[in-house]
Amino acid sequence: MPLKIKDLHRIHDWLWEVPKSYRSDMRVPARIFASEILLNDILRDRSIQQLINTTTLPGIIQAALAMPDTHEGYGFPIGGVVATVYPDGLISPGGIGYDINCGVRLLLSELNFPEIKPQLANLAAALNHAIPSGVGKGGKLKLSNQELDAVLTKGVKWLVEKGHALQEDLPKIESLGSLKEADPAMLSNHAKERGRGQLGTLGAGNHFIEVDRVAEIFDADSAAAMGLFQDQIVILMHTGSRGLGHQVASDYIRVMLKAMPSAGIHLPDPELAGMPFSSVEGQNYFRAMSAAANFAWANRQLIAEEAREAWSKVLGNAGGKLSLLYDVAHNIAKIEEYAVDGQKRQAIVQRKGATRAFPKQPVLIPGSMGTASYVLEGTEKSLEVSFGSTCHGAGRRMSRHAAQREINIEELKNSLQSQGIEIQAGSLRGLAEEAPQAYKNIDEVVAVVEKAGIARKAARLKPVAIVKG
DNA sequence: ATGTTC
């Protein structure tokens, strides 16, 4: 039965709850950060039913959480956070998603918009040329087995050793771009083969690299501390672990489904398939996921290098430096410590379409194509109410299929061009799925997370050039 | 998201 707004208890203006009493198999409540407007978008799909299903996971603590950009996903809603107790709580590949360590990275230039405007079309073309994109697309690098294992084991640390990253970049990457639990031996050959040629490639769907202008500064101190200024040109990228992470997810969903019956794990939806973190299957998945996460961080690092080269080629010495502001994941599992009911506890935090947002940390939120993106700052409160997490983007409000049916591609292209946005897109069909009408309103999503106290606005970005697969 | 239906 579809869920209605009356089934939800309003805790405050920006937080709603489905109480544990709603269904007998719930172990904790389900909580949704949303405004009434966004909740009406959210209730159009099955995301809240999916969220309720996740409250039944063995070992879940506090509550299952949905961010204001939440929408339906594989088993778990996208825009969700589930934390289970360490070490025996459930870990589920569906709680992290198929694109392991999908995330966002932001590079800051020293130039303002008027300074690069004459070169904008050239810059967009150079970025499109330098960075391979599209489904199944490979890159320049052909890694040997040993090199691929090194990327999987060490992530960006290996790229520093090889001169593809600066030591000073590392502290600006979540987990220093390297999860130590990673074990390449936990990946199938199939996963490795799919990933081998894909390092330094963008992919397709909602993945992109774009040139943005800082359109608005909200918090002068916080923006200045991050090195942001009005009209500054910055480069935003959104991508993940490509075919490699996808194959890891597929492989381990099968492993979990097979292992569950003898472990006595019963869940309301097979798409929630998982095993205790401490089990062999749980440990193997976590090590494989960590390796895929390292691959994704290395991927974003190499794309940043490619973007830096394209930038220099087009702008020459006058281009100056592109420095890394931050790189943050929004599809990942982490072991973190939280106070739950006054007690410090280790938790297996599973973020799927939810961004880590620790106090003082830059938080990067890409909006839908042609709209705004945001730089936020994490808060102390997120540690109390959202396992140090916030939203990850605008979040779909239309399925890919519905978007293809309803979006007129010519109108969409004209709309972007009339806004002065340079667009380089490999697939027109893919473009329709990313139309802003297919997504929720990013300004509304960000307003909610700020009002709920789980992130603070630092700056708003507007695209001037977009490159997509 | 994804060698877009192993």
Tab-separated table of C-alpha atoms (C1' of nucleotides) in Angstrom:
chain	number	residue	atom	x	y	z
A	1	MET	CA	0.000	0.000	0.000
A	2	PRO	CA	1.407	3.415	-0.877
A	3	LEU	CA	2.624	5.441	2.064
A	4	LYS	CA	0.846	8.726	2.732
A	5	ILE	CA	2.006	11.835	4.508
A	6	LYS	CA	-0.420	10.987	7.358
A	7	ASP	CA	1.519	7.788	8.062
A	8	LEU	CA	4.458	9.979	9.079
A	9	HIS	CA	4.994	11.658	12.415
A	10	ARG	CA	6.381	15.176	12.089
A	11	ILE	CA	9.264	15.486	14.598
A	12	HIS	CA	10.022	19.040	13.475
A	13	ASP	CA	9.639	21.059	10.261
A	14	TRP	CA	12.521	19.236	8.542
A	15	LEU	CA	12.352	15.755	10.072
A	16	TRP	CA	9.674	13.081	9.744
A	17	GLU	CA	9.428	9.663	11.340
A	18	VAL	CA	7.814	6.333	10.637
A	19	PRO	CA	7.594	4.911	14.181
A	20	LYS	CA	8.789	1.415	15.008
A	21	SER	CA	5.162	0.489	15.682
A	22	TYR	CA	4.243	0.964	12.003
A	23	ARG	CA	5.330	-2.577	11.129
A	24	SER	CA	6.064	-5.480	13.454
A	25	ASP	CA	9.417	-6.334	11.880
A	26	MET	CA	10.928	-2.855	12.328
A	27	ARG	CA	13.849	-2.793	14.789
A	28	VAL	CA	14.240	1.001	14.829
A	29	PRO	CA	12.249	3.935	13.463
A	30	ALA	CA	12.737	5.310	9.938
A	31	ARG	CA	13.486	9.032	9.739
A	32	ILE	CA	13.302	11.307	6.714
A	33	PHE	CA	14.899	14.743	6.501
A	34	ALA	CA	12.549	16.665	4.213
A	35	SER	CA	10.307	19.667	3.724
A	36	GLU	CA	6.640	19.059	2.969
A	37	ILE	CA	7.290	19.963	-0.703
A	38	LEU	CA	10.104	17.421	-1.049
A	39	LEU	CA	8.171	14.793	0.882
A	40	ASN	CA	5.484	14.973	-1.792
A	41	ASP	CA	8.154	14.218	-4.431
A	42	ILE	CA	9.610	11.456	-2.255
A	43	LEU	CA	6.259	9.729	-1.696
A	44	ARG	CA	5.792	9.316	-5.467
A	45	ASP	CA	8.135	6.307	-5.496
A	46	ARG	CA	8.890	3.378	-3.163
A	47	SER	CA	11.823	4.998	-1.363
A	48	ILE	CA	10.156	5.204	2.057
A	49	GLN	CA	8.867	1.608	1.858
A	50	GLN	CA	12.463	0.653	1.044
A	51	LEU	CA	13.687	2.718	3.994
A	52	ILE	CA	11.225	0.922	6.276
A	53	ASN	CA	12.544	-2.419	4.977
A	54	THR	CA	16.080	-1.393	5.988
A	55	THR	CA	14.962	-0.866	9.599
A	56	THR	CA	14.703	-4.666	9.876
A	57	LEU	CA	18.432	-5.247	9.271
A	58	PRO	CA	20.109	-7.223	12.068
A	59	GLY	CA	22.176	-4.929	14.288
A	60	ILE	CA	20.748	-1.632	12.992
A	61	ILE	CA	21.176	1.215	15.482
A	62	GLN	CA	19.278	4.434	16.216
A	63	ALA	CA	17.237	4.770	13.006
A	64	ALA	CA	17.304	4.248	9.260
A	65	LEU	CA	17.742	7.666	7.675
A	66	ALA	CA	16.699	9.222	4.394
A	67	MET	CA	18.061	12.524	3.145
A	68	PRO	CA	15.831	15.086	1.357
A	69	ASP	CA	17.138	13.942	-2.047
A	70	THR	CA	16.094	10.332	-1.443
A	71	HIS	CA	14.609	8.193	-4.214
A	72	GLU	CA	14.086	4.544	-5.053
A	73	GLY	CA	17.173	2.368	-5.461
A	74	TYR	CA	18.251	-1.282	-5.476
A	75	GLY	CA	16.778	-2.575	-2.203
A	76	PHE	CA	17.877	0.439	-0.181
A	77	PRO	CA	16.784	3.946	-1.132
A	78	ILE	CA	19.403	6.216	-2.685
A	79	GLY	CA	19.921	9.079	-0.260
A	80	GLY	CA	19.946	6.720	2.719
A	81	VAL	CA	22.132	5.984	5.714
A	82	VAL	CA	22.001	2.770	7.710
A	83	ALA	CA	24.372	2.101	10.624
A	84	THR	CA	24.688	-1.331	12.180
A	85	VAL	CA	26.580	-2.308	15.305
A	86	TYR	CA	30.220	-3.340	14.987
A	87	PRO	CA	31.299	-6.103	14.549
A	88	ASP	CA	28.279	-8.345	14.054
A	89	GLY	CA	25.771	-6.011	12.398
A	90	LEU	CA	24.733	-6.635	8.808
A	91	ILE	CA	26.699	-5.276	5.872
A	92	SER	CA	24.859	-5.256	2.547
A	93	PRO	CA	26.214	-4.388	-0.908
A	94	GLY	CA	22.819	-2.814	-1.652
A	95	GLY	CA	23.399	-0.402	1.242
A	96	ILE	CA	26.419	1.025	-0.554
A	97	GLY	CA	25.160	0.758	-4.122
A	98	TYR	CA	26.489	-0.530	-7.423
A	99	ASP	CA	28.784	2.451	-7.962
A	100	ILE	CA	31.128	1.913	-5.013
A	101	ASN	CA	32.696	5.215	-3.932
A	102	CYS	CA	30.785	7.281	-6.367
A	103	GLY	CA	31.829	10.716	-5.213
A	104	VAL	CA	32.650	14.305	-5.981
A	105	ARG	CA	35.868	16.302	-6.267
A	106	LEU	CA	36.289	20.063	-6.598
A	107	LEU	CA	39.313	21.876	-8.022
A	108	LEU	CA	39.762	25.605	-7.421
A	109	SER	CA	41.321	27.953	-9.943
A	110	GLU	CA	42.897	31.337	-9.283
A	111	LEU	CA	40.868	32.984	-12.064
A	112	ASN	CA	37.442	34.581	-12.218
A	113	PHE	CA	34.768	34.102	-14.870
A	114	PRO	CA	35.516	37.187	-17.031
A	115	GLU	CA	39.157	36.069	-17.239
A	116	ILE	CA	38.357	32.706	-18.827
A	117	LYS	CA	35.157	33.569	-20.727
A	118	PRO	CA	36.837	34.052	-24.137
A	119	GLN	CA	38.406	30.571	-23.811
A	120	LEU	CA	35.338	28.799	-22.423
A	121	ALA	CA	34.375	26.891	-25.588
A	122	ASN	CA	37.997	25.802	-26.089
A	123	LEU	CA	38.216	24.708	-22.471
A	124	ALA	CA	35.043	22.618	-22.726
A	125	ALA	CA	36.319	20.974	-25.907
A	126	ALA	CA	39.739	20.321	-24.353
A	127	LEU	CA	38.189	18.723	-21.252
A	128	ASN	CA	35.939	16.590	-23.433
A	129	HIS	CA	38.947	15.520	-25.494
A	130	ALA	CA	41.232	14.821	-22.535
A	131	ILE	CA	38.817	12.801	-20.406
A	132	PRO	CA	37.360	9.617	-21.874
A	133	SER	CA	33.646	9.271	-21.160
A	134	GLY	CA	30.676	7.092	-22.035
A	135	VAL	CA	29.435	3.630	-21.105
A	136	GLY	CA	32.144	0.977	-21.247
A	137	LYS	CA	34.753	3.513	-22.258
A	138	GLY	CA	38.425	2.844	-21.507
A	139	GLY	CA	41.265	5.261	-20.835
A	140	LYS	CA	44.872	5.750	-21.879
A	141	LEU	CA	46.390	3.763	-19.040
A	142	LYS	CA	46.748	0.032	-19.511
A	143	LEU	CA	47.619	-1.305	-16.085
A	144	SER	CA	49.528	-4.529	-15.530
A	145	ASN	CA	48.171	-6.969	-12.930
A	146	GLN	CA	50.704	-5.686	-10.446
A	147	GLU	CA	49.840	-2.035	-11.092
A	148	LEU	CA	46.112	-2.679	-10.833
A	149	ASP	CA	46.642	-4.494	-7.516
A	150	ALA	CA	48.702	-1.522	-6.300
A	151	VAL	CA	45.883	0.913	-7.183
A	152	LEU	CA	43.356	-1.312	-5.441
A	153	THR	CA	45.549	-1.701	-2.345
A	154	LYS	CA	46.780	1.875	-1.954
A	155	GLY	CA	44.457	4.144	-3.935
A	156	VAL	CA	45.774	7.684	-4.349
A	157	LYS	CA	48.876	6.880	-2.227
A	158	TRP	CA	50.128	4.767	-5.124
A	159	LEU	CA	49.546	7.652	-7.532
A	160	VAL	CA	51.648	9.894	-5.282
A	161	GLU	CA	54.474	7.337	-5.509
A	162	LYS	CA	54.096	7.351	-9.293
A	163	GLY	CA	54.043	11.150	-9.592
A	164	HIS	CA	50.365	11.371	-10.641
A	165	ALA	CA	49.332	13.104	-7.435
A	166	LEU	CA	50.871	15.557	-5.011
A	167	GLN	CA	51.502	14.632	-1.384
A	168	GLU	CA	49.615	17.829	-0.494
A	169	ASP	CA	46.486	16.445	-2.224
A	170	LEU	CA	46.131	13.534	0.236
A	171	PRO	CA	44.765	15.398	3.300
A	172	LYS	CA	42.105	16.903	1.008
A	173	ILE	CA	40.665	13.489	0.178
A	174	GLU	CA	38.302	11.575	2.441
A	175	SER	CA	40.308	8.839	4.198
A	176	LEU	CA	43.403	10.189	2.387
A	177	GLY	CA	42.147	8.431	-0.745
A	178	SER	CA	43.114	5.034	0.623
A	179	LEU	CA	41.237	2.474	2.730
A	180	LYS	CA	43.676	0.157	4.480
A	181	GLU	CA	41.260	-2.787	4.612
A	182	ALA	CA	41.414	-3.075	0.815
A	183	ASP	CA	42.401	-6.501	-0.496
A	184	PRO	CA	42.588	-7.013	-4.276
A	185	ALA	CA	42.497	-10.792	-3.745
A	186	MET	CA	38.827	-10.358	-2.781
A	187	LEU	CA	37.909	-9.200	-6.318
A	188	SER	CA	36.928	-11.585	-9.093
A	189	ASN	CA	39.086	-11.614	-12.219
A	190	HIS	CA	36.003	-10.384	-14.020
A	191	ALA	CA	35.824	-7.273	-11.816
A	192	LYS	CA	39.527	-6.577	-12.372
A	193	GLU	CA	39.250	-7.043	-16.136
A	194	ARG	CA	36.343	-4.633	-16.329
A	195	GLY	CA	38.299	-2.024	-14.390
A	196	ARG	CA	41.765	-2.526	-15.810
A	197	GLY	CA	41.461	-0.029	-18.669
A	198	GLN	CA	38.986	2.339	-16.986
A	199	LEU	CA	41.184	4.329	-14.636
A	200	GLY	CA	40.934	8.031	-15.525
A	201	THR	CA	37.533	7.715	-17.227
A	202	LEU	CA	34.296	9.483	-16.438
A	203	GLY	CA	31.553	6.996	-17.346
A	204	ALA	CA	27.973	7.934	-18.178
A	205	GLY	CA	24.589	8.614	-16.587
A	206	ASN	CA	24.762	11.399	-14.030
A	207	HIS	CA	28.567	11.458	-14.102
A	208	PHE	CA	30.128	14.637	-15.409
A	209	ILE	CA	32.932	17.122	-15.261
A	210	GLU	CA	31.952	20.758	-15.383
A	211	VAL	CA	33.335	24.242	-15.148
A	212	ASP	CA	31.459	26.303	-12.564
A	213	ARG	CA	31.412	29.906	-11.468
A	214	VAL	CA	31.071	30.762	-7.762
A	215	ALA	CA	27.712	32.518	-7.988
A	216	GLU	CA	27.048	33.221	-4.316
A	217	ILE	CA	28.936	33.136	-1.043
A	218	PHE	CA	26.820	32.406	2.053
A	219	ASP	CA	29.396	32.252	4.801
A	220	ALA	CA	32.311	34.595	4.129
A	221	ASP	CA	34.581	33.078	6.793
A	222	SER	CA	33.978	29.507	5.822
A	223	ALA	CA	34.268	30.273	2.079
A	224	ALA	CA	37.506	32.209	2.620
A	225	ALA	CA	38.939	29.395	4.731
A	226	MET	CA	38.223	27.012	1.861
A	227	GLY	CA	39.797	29.380	-0.689
A	228	LEU	CA	36.515	30.292	-2.421
A	229	PHE	CA	35.744	33.772	-3.786
A	230	GLN	CA	32.918	35.404	-5.745
A	231	ASP	CA	32.991	34.706	-9.527
A	232	GLN	CA	35.856	32.233	-9.118
A	233	ILE	CA	36.116	29.480	-11.711
A	234	VAL	CA	36.145	25.992	-10.220
A	235	ILE	CA	36.016	22.504	-11.733
A	236	LEU	CA	33.574	19.964	-10.349
A	237	MET	CA	33.645	16.262	-11.145
A	238	HIS	CA	31.312	13.409	-10.276
A	239	THR	CA	32.239	9.801	-10.959
A	240	GLY	CA	33.014	6.502	-9.242
A	241	SER	CA	34.543	3.053	-9.674
A	242	ARG	CA	33.135	2.333	-13.168
A	243	GLY	CA	32.659	-1.284	-14.249
A	244	LEU	CA	34.989	-2.544	-11.522
A	245	GLY	CA	32.811	-1.392	-8.616
A	246	HIS	CA	29.690	-2.522	-10.438
A	247	GLN	CA	31.105	-6.022	-10.803
A	248	VAL	CA	32.161	-6.143	-7.120
A	249	ALA	CA	28.591	-5.278	-6.121
A	250	SER	CA	27.098	-7.883	-8.486
A	251	ASP	CA	29.542	-10.573	-7.350
A	252	TYR	CA	28.920	-10.022	-3.633
A	253	ILE	CA	25.152	-9.696	-3.871
A	254	ARG	CA	25.258	-13.247	-5.222
A	255	VAL	CA	27.647	-14.341	-2.434
A	256	MET	CA	25.366	-12.844	0.245
A	257	LEU	CA	22.190	-14.410	-1.168
A	258	LYS	CA	23.828	-17.819	-1.127
A	259	ALA	CA	25.193	-17.496	2.427
A	260	MET	CA	22.101	-16.007	4.110
A	261	PRO	CA	19.904	-19.097	4.643
A	262	SER	CA	22.456	-21.081	6.643
A	263	ALA	CA	23.266	-17.944	8.675
A	264	GLY	CA	19.565	-17.650	9.520
A	265	ILE	CA	19.244	-14.189	7.947
A	266	HIS	CA	15.781	-13.392	6.665
A	267	LEU	CA	14.994	-10.001	5.146
A	268	PRO	CA	11.810	-8.529	3.649
A	269	ASP	CA	13.447	-7.958	0.232
A	270	PRO	CA	16.164	-10.089	-1.412
A	271	GLU	CA	17.729	-6.869	-2.698
A	272	LEU	CA	18.747	-6.135	0.910
A	273	ALA	CA	21.010	-9.237	0.815
A	274	GLY	CA	23.797	-9.032	3.358
A	275	MET	CA	25.709	-10.903	6.048
A	276	PRO	CA	27.132	-9.993	9.445
A	277	PHE	CA	30.196	-7.764	9.037
A	278	SER	CA	32.203	-10.271	11.108
A	279	SER	CA	31.300	-13.234	8.872
A	280	VAL	CA	33.680	-14.433	6.163
A	281	GLU	CA	31.331	-13.084	3.500
A	282	GLY	CA	30.954	-9.753	5.302
A	283	GLN	CA	34.721	-9.377	5.682
A	284	ASN	CA	35.427	-10.365	2.097
A	285	TYR	CA	32.883	-7.885	0.783
A	286	PHE	CA	34.258	-5.094	2.986
A	287	ARG	CA	37.803	-5.755	1.716
A	288	ALA	CA	36.603	-5.863	-1.899
A	289	MET	CA	34.470	-2.730	-1.436
A	290	SER	CA	37.466	-0.935	0.098
A	291	ALA	CA	39.590	-1.898	-2.917
A	292	ALA	CA	36.903	-0.606	-5.301
A	293	ALA	CA	36.743	2.601	-3.241
A	294	ASN	CA	40.508	3.031	-3.651
A	295	PHE	CA	40.069	2.534	-7.406
A	296	ALA	CA	37.417	5.268	-7.495
A	297	TRP	CA	39.607	7.742	-5.598
A	298	ALA	CA	42.475	7.003	-7.967
A	299	ASN	CA	40.052	7.461	-10.866
A	300	ARG	CA	39.016	10.935	-9.699
A	301	GLN	CA	42.673	11.798	-9.065
A	302	LEU	CA	43.671	10.885	-12.632
A	303	ILE	CA	40.706	12.770	-14.085
A	304	ALA	CA	41.822	15.798	-12.072
A	305	GLU	CA	45.312	15.423	-13.574
A	306	GLU	CA	43.781	15.251	-17.053
A	307	ALA	CA	41.709	18.357	-16.286
A	308	ARG	CA	44.823	20.190	-15.064
A	309	GLU	CA	46.631	19.371	-18.317
A	310	ALA	CA	43.681	20.510	-20.445
A	311	TRP	CA	43.472	23.716	-18.409
A	312	SER	CA	47.155	24.513	-18.936
A	313	LYS	CA	46.964	23.691	-22.626
A	314	VAL	CA	44.103	26.142	-23.189
A	315	LEU	CA	45.071	28.914	-20.780
A	316	GLY	CA	48.858	28.624	-20.704
A	317	ASN	CA	50.801	30.248	-17.883
A	318	ALA	CA	47.993	32.714	-17.270
A	319	GLY	CA	45.839	29.762	-16.168
A	320	GLY	CA	47.693	29.401	-12.884
A	321	LYS	CA	47.093	26.483	-10.549
A	322	LEU	CA	44.107	24.178	-10.051
A	323	SER	CA	44.237	23.202	-6.390
A	324	LEU	CA	42.177	20.490	-4.753
A	325	LEU	CA	39.501	21.711	-2.326
A	326	TYR	CA	38.172	18.274	-1.417
A	327	ASP	CA	37.169	14.810	-2.612
A	328	VAL	CA	34.306	13.097	-0.829
A	329	ALA	CA	32.475	9.795	-1.277
A	330	HIS	CA	28.721	9.330	-1.215
A	331	ASN	CA	28.462	5.542	-1.792
A	332	ILE	CA	30.589	3.762	0.807
A	333	ALA	CA	30.690	1.806	4.075
A	334	LYS	CA	32.926	3.015	6.920
A	335	ILE	CA	33.641	1.923	10.481
A	336	GLU	CA	33.053	5.011	12.631
A	337	GLU	CA	32.405	5.776	16.296
A	338	TYR	CA	29.180	7.408	17.496
A	339	ALA	CA	27.470	8.084	20.801
A	340	VAL	CA	24.262	6.038	20.767
A	341	ASP	CA	22.044	6.368	23.858
A	342	GLY	CA	24.953	8.003	25.677
A	343	GLN	CA	27.313	5.126	24.907
A	344	LYS	CA	30.241	5.244	22.501
A	345	ARG	CA	29.841	2.549	19.912
A	346	GLN	CA	31.636	1.465	16.782
A	347	ALA	CA	29.245	1.371	13.864
A	348	ILE	CA	29.293	0.064	10.314
A	349	VAL	CA	27.948	3.160	8.558
A	350	GLN	CA	26.524	2.417	5.111
A	351	ARG	CA	26.014	5.556	3.027
A	352	LYS	CA	24.227	5.207	-0.282
A	353	GLY	CA	23.712	8.539	-1.969
A	354	ALA	CA	24.632	10.267	1.275
A	355	THR	CA	27.750	12.375	1.766
A	356	ARG	CA	30.040	12.229	4.761
A	357	ALA	CA	29.713	15.630	6.456
A	358	PHE	CA	32.025	15.738	9.470
A	359	PRO	CA	32.466	19.053	11.328
A	360	LYS	CA	34.653	21.537	9.377
A	361	GLN	CA	34.803	19.180	6.382
A	362	PRO	CA	34.005	20.591	2.906
A	363	VAL	CA	30.899	18.847	1.554
A	364	LEU	CA	30.367	18.831	-2.216
A	365	ILE	CA	26.804	18.598	-3.526
A	366	PRO	CA	26.262	18.454	-7.278
A	367	GLY	CA	22.866	19.641	-8.494
A	368	SER	CA	21.051	18.404	-11.590
A	369	MET	CA	22.433	19.334	-15.014
A	370	GLY	CA	22.392	23.069	-15.685
A	371	THR	CA	21.172	24.019	-12.205
A	372	ALA	CA	23.283	24.899	-9.175
A	373	SER	CA	25.774	22.917	-7.121
A	374	TYR	CA	26.829	23.656	-3.546
A	375	VAL	CA	29.855	23.679	-1.318
A	376	LEU	CA	28.706	23.057	2.243
A	377	GLU	CA	30.489	22.612	5.538
A	378	GLY	CA	29.825	19.686	7.853
A	379	THR	CA	28.457	20.228	11.361
A	380	GLU	CA	28.731	18.788	14.883
A	381	LYS	CA	25.008	18.137	14.789
A	382	SER	CA	25.366	15.672	11.909
A	383	LEU	CA	27.349	13.468	14.316
A	384	GLU	CA	24.332	13.418	16.652
A	385	VAL	CA	21.459	12.994	14.210
A	386	SER	CA	22.697	11.627	10.865
A	387	PHE	CA	25.835	9.536	11.491
A	388	GLY	CA	27.934	12.392	10.138
A	389	SER	CA	26.059	12.444	6.834
A	390	THR	CA	24.068	14.775	4.624
A	391	CYS	CA	22.427	14.778	1.166
A	392	HIS	CA	24.366	13.943	-2.026
A	393	GLY	CA	22.588	15.860	-4.785
A	394	ALA	CA	19.207	16.774	-6.200
A	395	GLY	CA	17.930	13.193	-6.304
A	396	ARG	CA	15.690	11.879	-9.069
A	397	ARG	CA	11.968	12.560	-9.098
A	398	MET	CA	11.422	10.833	-12.449
A	399	SER	CA	12.687	7.393	-13.485
A	400	ARG	CA	15.204	7.242	-16.329
A	401	HIS	CA	12.496	5.688	-18.471
A	402	ALA	CA	9.954	8.404	-17.674
A	403	ALA	CA	12.575	11.079	-18.371
A	404	GLN	CA	13.288	9.640	-21.828
A	405	ARG	CA	9.580	9.616	-22.553
A	406	GLU	CA	8.861	13.117	-21.331
A	407	ILE	CA	11.946	15.190	-22.119
A	408	ASN	CA	12.401	16.930	-25.452
A	409	ILE	CA	16.133	16.841	-26.111
A	410	GLU	CA	16.172	19.818	-28.483
A	411	GLU	CA	14.354	21.962	-25.925
A	412	LEU	CA	16.790	20.800	-23.282
A	413	LYS	CA	19.839	21.710	-25.387
A	414	ASN	CA	18.323	25.072	-26.292
A	415	SER	CA	17.604	25.782	-22.653
A	416	LEU	CA	21.226	25.084	-21.652
A	417	GLN	CA	22.582	27.146	-24.552
A	418	SER	CA	20.264	30.062	-23.829
A	419	GLN	CA	21.707	30.110	-20.314
A	420	GLY	CA	25.160	30.464	-21.875
A	421	ILE	CA	26.224	26.973	-20.826
A	422	GLU	CA	28.672	25.153	-23.109
A	423	ILE	CA	27.591	21.528	-23.398
A	424	GLN	CA	29.661	18.585	-24.635
A	425	ALA	CA	27.647	15.352	-24.478
A	426	GLY	CA	28.416	11.964	-25.989
A	427	SER	CA	24.887	10.594	-25.797
A	428	LEU	CA	21.711	12.601	-26.435
A	429	ARG	CA	19.617	9.824	-24.930
A	430	GLY	CA	21.710	9.997	-21.775
A	431	LEU	CA	21.211	13.753	-21.738
A	432	ALA	CA	17.408	13.416	-21.507
A	433	GLU	CA	17.702	11.258	-18.389
A	434	GLU	CA	19.663	14.047	-16.740
A	435	ALA	CA	17.256	16.889	-17.531
A	436	PRO	CA	16.635	19.091	-14.507
A	437	GLN	CA	12.886	18.323	-14.651
A	438	ALA	CA	13.803	14.691	-13.886
A	439	TYR	CA	15.326	15.787	-10.560
A	440	LYS	CA	14.229	17.439	-7.364
A	441	ASN	CA	15.077	21.081	-6.708
A	442	ILE	CA	18.666	21.268	-5.424
A	443	ASP	CA	18.093	24.633	-3.722
A	444	GLU	CA	15.218	23.103	-1.738
A	445	VAL	CA	17.267	19.993	-0.853
A	446	VAL	CA	20.173	22.079	0.428
A	447	ALA	CA	17.846	24.443	2.307
A	448	VAL	CA	16.451	21.418	4.164
A	449	VAL	CA	19.819	19.992	5.204
A	450	GLU	CA	20.869	23.414	6.417
A	451	LYS	CA	17.660	23.974	8.383
A	452	ALA	CA	17.920	20.460	9.815
A	453	GLY	CA	21.461	21.375	10.893
A	454	ILE	CA	23.270	18.529	9.084
A	455	ALA	CA	25.375	20.854	6.873
A	456	ARG	CA	25.901	24.604	6.412
A	457	LYS	CA	25.969	26.511	3.131
A	458	ALA	CA	29.330	28.017	2.146
A	459	ALA	CA	28.887	28.763	-1.573
A	460	ARG	CA	26.603	28.187	-4.534
A	461	LEU	CA	28.073	27.275	-7.931
A	462	LYS	CA	26.564	27.746	-11.408
A	463	PRO	CA	27.794	25.795	-14.429
A	464	VAL	CA	29.315	27.544	-17.436
A	465	ALA	CA	30.483	24.390	-19.274
A	466	ILE	CA	29.378	20.761	-18.920
A	467	VAL	CA	31.098	17.615	-20.218
A	468	LYS	CA	29.181	14.328	-20.132
A	469	GLY	CA	29.443	10.817	-21.552
B	1	DA	C1'	25.269	3.453	-11.983
B	2	DT	C1'	26.454	-0.578	-15.537
B	3	DG	C1'	30.467	-3.986	-21.758
B	4	DT	C1'	22.376	0.209	-20.530
B	5	DT	C1'	19.038	-7.805	-20.623
B	6	DC	C1'	24.306	-13.466	-17.955
